[in-house]
Amino acid sequence: MVAVRSGSGETRRLPGVEGVWVFVAADMVFFALLFVSFMLGRQEATAVFEASRQTLDVNFGGINTLILLTSSWCVVLAVEAVKRNALDQVPRLIAGAFLLGVAFMVSKALEYGGKIKAGISMLSNDFYMYYFTLTGIHLLHVFAGNILLIVLWNKARARQFSADRCVVLECGATYWHMVDLLWIVLFPLLYLLR
Amino acid sequence: MSTSTPKTDYSTWKLLAWTGPVFFIGFFVMWGLLADNFPPMAASTTAQDMWQHYKDLQTEIMVGMSVCMVLGSCYMTFGAAVSRVMRRIEGPEGMLANVEMMGATITYCPIVVACGIWLTCALQIDRLSPDMVQTMYYLAWMIIDLAYMVTSWQIIAAAVVFLRDKREKKLVPAWVSWWGFVTVASFFPVSLIPFFKTGPFAFHGMFNFWIAFPTWYVWIVSMSIFIIKAVSRIEIEDGAAQPKEVPVRGGAPLATR
């Protein structure tokens, strides 16, 4: 944990441990490089990218954004509940975040299923290559996050968190917010960018 | 009958730890520079151009790959040194030290097989058709890249154990362990290489070659450095060596680890 003194004199603390921030920073750099690669590919074949983008269902993208934002919100509430020592609420909030994570995976499976039924795969063209790979790698992150949420849920039920013992929960929350943030960039990049 | 515990052989342990740098320096020079794999020939190269590449660089590839087949074994010996340091943290009954050593050992297998295939391509270039050269070239890349999960288990095991180190100053810093998790995360998209010959997910592309490989390389280099230091620190902890003294101007010498 790193504590820093802000200008107003109050001590601010980096949530979780430094290592999880190393992971988050590196992971986001990887995604940033892929986003740049997508934009370069788009410049080379704007018409193909635009025509393919129009085949995506914006409703799926929008619903998925709402799902992940709500899930992230549940995790924020869980961390706050731990800090208020309202420990009864924590397992419920983490379970809510987990169920929403599962809902995201189901929604993604339906969306992929529709594309595959329509004869579209990641080999169809460069846009779909980025669409399937970027959202697929992101989905792997969601899957890993859901496993993490199960671990956190178990710890919360066993009352292993408290106001002065919540580093593990903060690490998990940091990761889950990163997953959310990546989707917030992915959604406009793939579904909305004209 | 005497039941005295055998003494720890720190010299051999240090020697094995130093095989880490031998691996990463040797591989960079012989595979990367001499055999012209930095960057590698693109997956989209035509069969005829691949054949010509092997013809033009026949000697360099043969020397580079045969040395790499020998040097690759240093990854196994380096893994043995890491495993012994891990055992000091998780105790004699710990399983993750075994997983790390097995992971390092089995990682050598795809390395030696892939280098053997590239070597044979160069050796037999006058008897092979361009299509055969292309097939063998792809084959080696698929083998060396898609075996990443074995290396992932090695890295995860090491990261988990070194994060559990209760020492005030850990034997391997936490950032190296977290970088291990970054490395494992960067490996998964490598599964896409069979599907693309161009773009970021081809085996010569941005993700596989310029992200996953360098990320692993940084892990090997940093882990090697800290394992070499860790063995010396353990030797001091065991009382088998004295801390080095650093002279301080106008004061008493400071002991360092």
mmCIF file of N, CA and C in Angstrom, chain A residues 17 19-20 22-23 26-27 30 33-34 37 122-123 126 129-130 133-134 137 140-141 171, chain B residues 174-175 178-179 181-183 185-186 188-189 192 195-196 198-201 206-207 211 215:
data_model
loop_
_atom_site.group_PDB
_atom_site.id
_atom_site.type_symbol
_atom_site.label_atom_id
_atom_site.label_comp_id
_atom_site.label_asym_id
_atom_site.label_seq_id
_atom_site.Cartn_x
_atom_site.Cartn_y
_atom_site.Cartn_z
ATOM 1 N N VAL A 17 -2.727 -3.183 -3.669
ATOM 2 C CA VAL A 17 -1.261 -3.193 -3.573
ATOM 3 C C VAL A 17 -0.696 -2.616 -4.872
ATOM 4 N N GLY A 19 1.372 -3.850 -6.899
ATOM 5 C CA GLY A 19 1.482 -4.852 -7.961
ATOM 6 C C GLY A 19 0.262 -4.907 -8.863
ATOM 7 N N VAL A 20 -0.923 -4.768 -8.271
ATOM 8 C CA VAL A 20 -2.134 -4.862 -9.092
ATOM 9 C C VAL A 20 -2.194 -3.671 -10.055
ATOM 10 N N VAL A 22 0.539 -2.327 -11.363
ATOM 11 C CA VAL A 22 1.503 -2.705 -12.423
ATOM 12 C C VAL A 22 0.767 -3.534 -13.472
ATOM 13 N N PHE A 23 -0.018 -4.508 -12.973
ATOM 14 C CA PHE A 23 -0.769 -5.381 -13.870
ATOM 15 C C PHE A 23 -1.765 -4.575 -14.702
ATOM 16 N N ALA A 26 -0.003 -2.363 -17.331
ATOM 17 C CA ALA A 26 0.547 -3.132 -18.458
ATOM 18 C C ALA A 26 -0.582 -3.654 -19.353
ATOM 19 N N ASP A 27 -1.646 -4.166 -18.724
ATOM 20 C CA ASP A 27 -2.770 -4.711 -19.485
ATOM 21 C C ASP A 27 -3.420 -3.620 -20.342
ATOM 22 N N PHE A 30 -1.358 -2.898 -23.368
ATOM 23 C CA PHE A 30 -1.587 -3.908 -24.421
ATOM 24 C C PHE A 30 -2.848 -3.554 -25.219
ATOM 25 N N LEU A 33 -2.420 -0.513 -27.438
ATOM 26 C CA LEU A 33 -1.710 -0.820 -28.687
ATOM 27 C C LEU A 33 -2.654 -1.474 -29.697
ATOM 28 N N LEU A 34 -3.541 -2.326 -29.187
ATOM 29 C CA LEU A 34 -4.510 -2.962 -30.096
ATOM 30 C C LEU A 34 -5.512 -1.931 -30.625
ATOM 31 N N SER A 37 -3.802 -0.155 -33.332
ATOM 32 C CA SER A 37 -3.747 -1.053 -34.486
ATOM 33 C C SER A 37 -5.097 -1.069 -35.214
ATOM 34 N N MET A 122 -14.205 -14.431 -37.318
ATOM 35 C CA MET A 122 -13.084 -13.490 -37.240
ATOM 36 C C MET A 122 -12.231 -13.517 -38.516
ATOM 37 N N LEU A 123 -12.490 -14.506 -39.379
ATOM 38 C CA LEU A 123 -11.738 -14.581 -40.633
ATOM 39 C C LEU A 123 -12.453 -13.858 -41.776
ATOM 40 N N ASP A 126 -11.058 -7.779 -41.849
ATOM 41 C CA ASP A 126 -10.227 -7.223 -40.770
ATOM 42 C C ASP A 126 -11.067 -6.635 -39.635
ATOM 43 N N MET A 129 -12.119 -9.429 -37.544
ATOM 44 C CA MET A 129 -10.958 -9.938 -36.811
ATOM 45 C C MET A 129 -10.811 -9.140 -35.503
ATOM 46 N N TYR A 130 -10.850 -7.804 -35.631
ATOM 47 C CA TYR A 130 -10.716 -6.965 -34.433
ATOM 48 C C TYR A 130 -11.919 -7.142 -33.508
ATOM 49 N N THR A 133 -11.583 -10.625 -31.802
ATOM 50 C CA THR A 133 -10.410 -10.776 -30.934
ATOM 51 C C THR A 133 -10.446 -9.789 -29.764
ATOM 52 N N LEU A 134 -10.762 -8.526 -30.052
ATOM 53 C CA LEU A 134 -10.787 -7.545 -28.952
ATOM 54 C C LEU A 134 -11.861 -7.890 -27.929
ATOM 55 N N ILE A 137 -10.818 -11.214 -26.128
ATOM 56 C CA ILE A 137 -9.793 -11.041 -25.076
ATOM 57 C C ILE A 137 -10.432 -10.352 -23.871
ATOM 58 N N LEU A 140 -12.368 -12.847 -21.907
ATOM 59 C CA LEU A 140 -11.487 -13.642 -21.041
ATOM 60 C C LEU A 140 -11.226 -12.905 -19.733
ATOM 61 N N HIS A 141 -11.066 -11.595 -19.842
ATOM 62 C CA HIS A 141 -10.877 -10.779 -18.632
ATOM 63 C C HIS A 141 -12.126 -10.840 -17.742
ATOM 64 N N CYS A 171 -7.982 -4.857 -4.368
ATOM 65 C CA CYS A 171 -7.266 -5.368 -5.561
ATOM 66 C C CYS A 171 -8.282 -5.902 -6.578
ATOM 67 N N ALA B 174 7.911 -7.862 -5.284
ATOM 68 C CA ALA B 174 6.519 -8.129 -5.689
ATOM 69 C C ALA B 174 6.275 -7.735 -7.145
ATOM 70 N N TRP B 175 6.943 -6.694 -7.621
ATOM 71 C CA TRP B 175 6.651 -6.256 -9.002
ATOM 72 C C TRP B 175 7.045 -7.322 -10.019
ATOM 73 N N TRP B 178 4.162 -9.733 -10.065
ATOM 74 C CA TRP B 178 3.023 -9.156 -10.790
ATOM 75 C C TRP B 178 3.309 -9.080 -12.279
ATOM 76 N N TRP B 179 4.578 -8.814 -12.620
ATOM 77 C CA TRP B 179 4.945 -8.827 -14.034
ATOM 78 C C TRP B 179 4.748 -10.232 -14.619
ATOM 79 N N PHE B 181 2.300 -12.222 -13.806
ATOM 80 C CA PHE B 181 0.875 -12.300 -14.172
ATOM 81 C C PHE B 181 0.607 -11.546 -15.484
ATOM 82 N N VAL B 182 1.294 -10.420 -15.660
ATOM 83 C CA VAL B 182 1.155 -9.677 -16.925
ATOM 84 C C VAL B 182 1.614 -10.566 -18.089
ATOM 85 N N THR B 183 2.724 -11.264 -17.879
ATOM 86 C CA THR B 183 3.272 -12.145 -18.928
ATOM 87 C C THR B 183 2.257 -13.226 -19.304
ATOM 88 N N ALA B 185 -0.962 -13.150 -18.880
ATOM 89 C CA ALA B 185 -2.105 -12.525 -19.572
ATOM 90 C C ALA B 185 -1.752 -12.238 -21.033
ATOM 91 N N SER B 186 -0.506 -11.866 -21.280
ATOM 92 C CA SER B 186 -0.115 -11.534 -22.664
ATOM 93 C C SER B 186 -0.002 -12.789 -23.539
ATOM 94 N N PHE B 188 -2.179 -15.416 -23.702
ATOM 95 C CA PHE B 188 -3.422 -16.033 -24.196
ATOM 96 C C PHE B 188 -3.777 -15.672 -25.652
ATOM 97 N N PRO B 189 -3.634 -14.401 -26.057
ATOM 98 C CA PRO B 189 -3.968 -14.093 -27.459
ATOM 99 C C PRO B 189 -3.055 -14.787 -28.476
ATOM 100 N N LEU B 192 -4.285 -17.213 -31.094
ATOM 101 C CA LEU B 192 -4.889 -16.781 -32.369
ATOM 102 C C LEU B 192 -3.946 -16.956 -33.564
ATOM 103 N N PHE B 195 -4.718 -18.635 -37.009
ATOM 104 C CA PHE B 195 -5.810 -18.110 -37.840
ATOM 105 C C PHE B 195 -5.423 -16.918 -38.715
ATOM 106 N N PHE B 196 -4.267 -16.316 -38.443
ATOM 107 C CA PHE B 196 -3.913 -15.089 -39.170
ATOM 108 C C PHE B 196 -2.495 -15.141 -39.723
ATOM 109 N N THR B 198 -1.514 -12.210 -41.406
ATOM 110 C CA THR B 198 -1.188 -10.781 -41.368
ATOM 111 C C THR B 198 -1.854 -10.180 -40.138
ATOM 112 N N GLY B 199 -1.487 -8.940 -39.825
ATOM 113 C CA GLY B 199 -2.141 -8.238 -38.717
ATOM 114 C C GLY B 199 -1.491 -8.533 -37.370
ATOM 115 N N PRO B 200 -2.074 -7.964 -36.307
ATOM 116 C CA PRO B 200 -1.421 -8.045 -34.987
ATOM 117 C C PRO B 200 -1.368 -9.442 -34.387
ATOM 118 N N PHE B 201 -2.221 -10.373 -34.878
ATOM 119 C CA PHE B 201 -2.263 -11.693 -34.246
ATOM 120 C C PHE B 201 -1.538 -12.782 -35.053
ATOM 121 N N MET B 206 2.227 -7.794 -34.202
ATOM 122 C CA MET B 206 2.457 -6.938 -33.037
ATOM 123 C C MET B 206 2.239 -7.694 -31.717
ATOM 124 N N PHE B 207 1.147 -8.435 -31.623
ATOM 125 C CA PHE B 207 0.847 -9.003 -30.311
ATOM 126 C C PHE B 207 1.804 -10.132 -29.947
ATOM 127 N N ILE B 211 4.739 -8.012 -28.246
ATOM 128 C CA ILE B 211 4.193 -7.849 -26.886
ATOM 129 C C ILE B 211 4.472 -9.101 -26.041
ATOM 130 N N THR B 215 7.507 -9.356 -23.238
ATOM 131 C CA THR B 215 7.007 -9.392 -21.858
ATOM 132 C C THR B 215 7.614 -10.577 -21.116
#
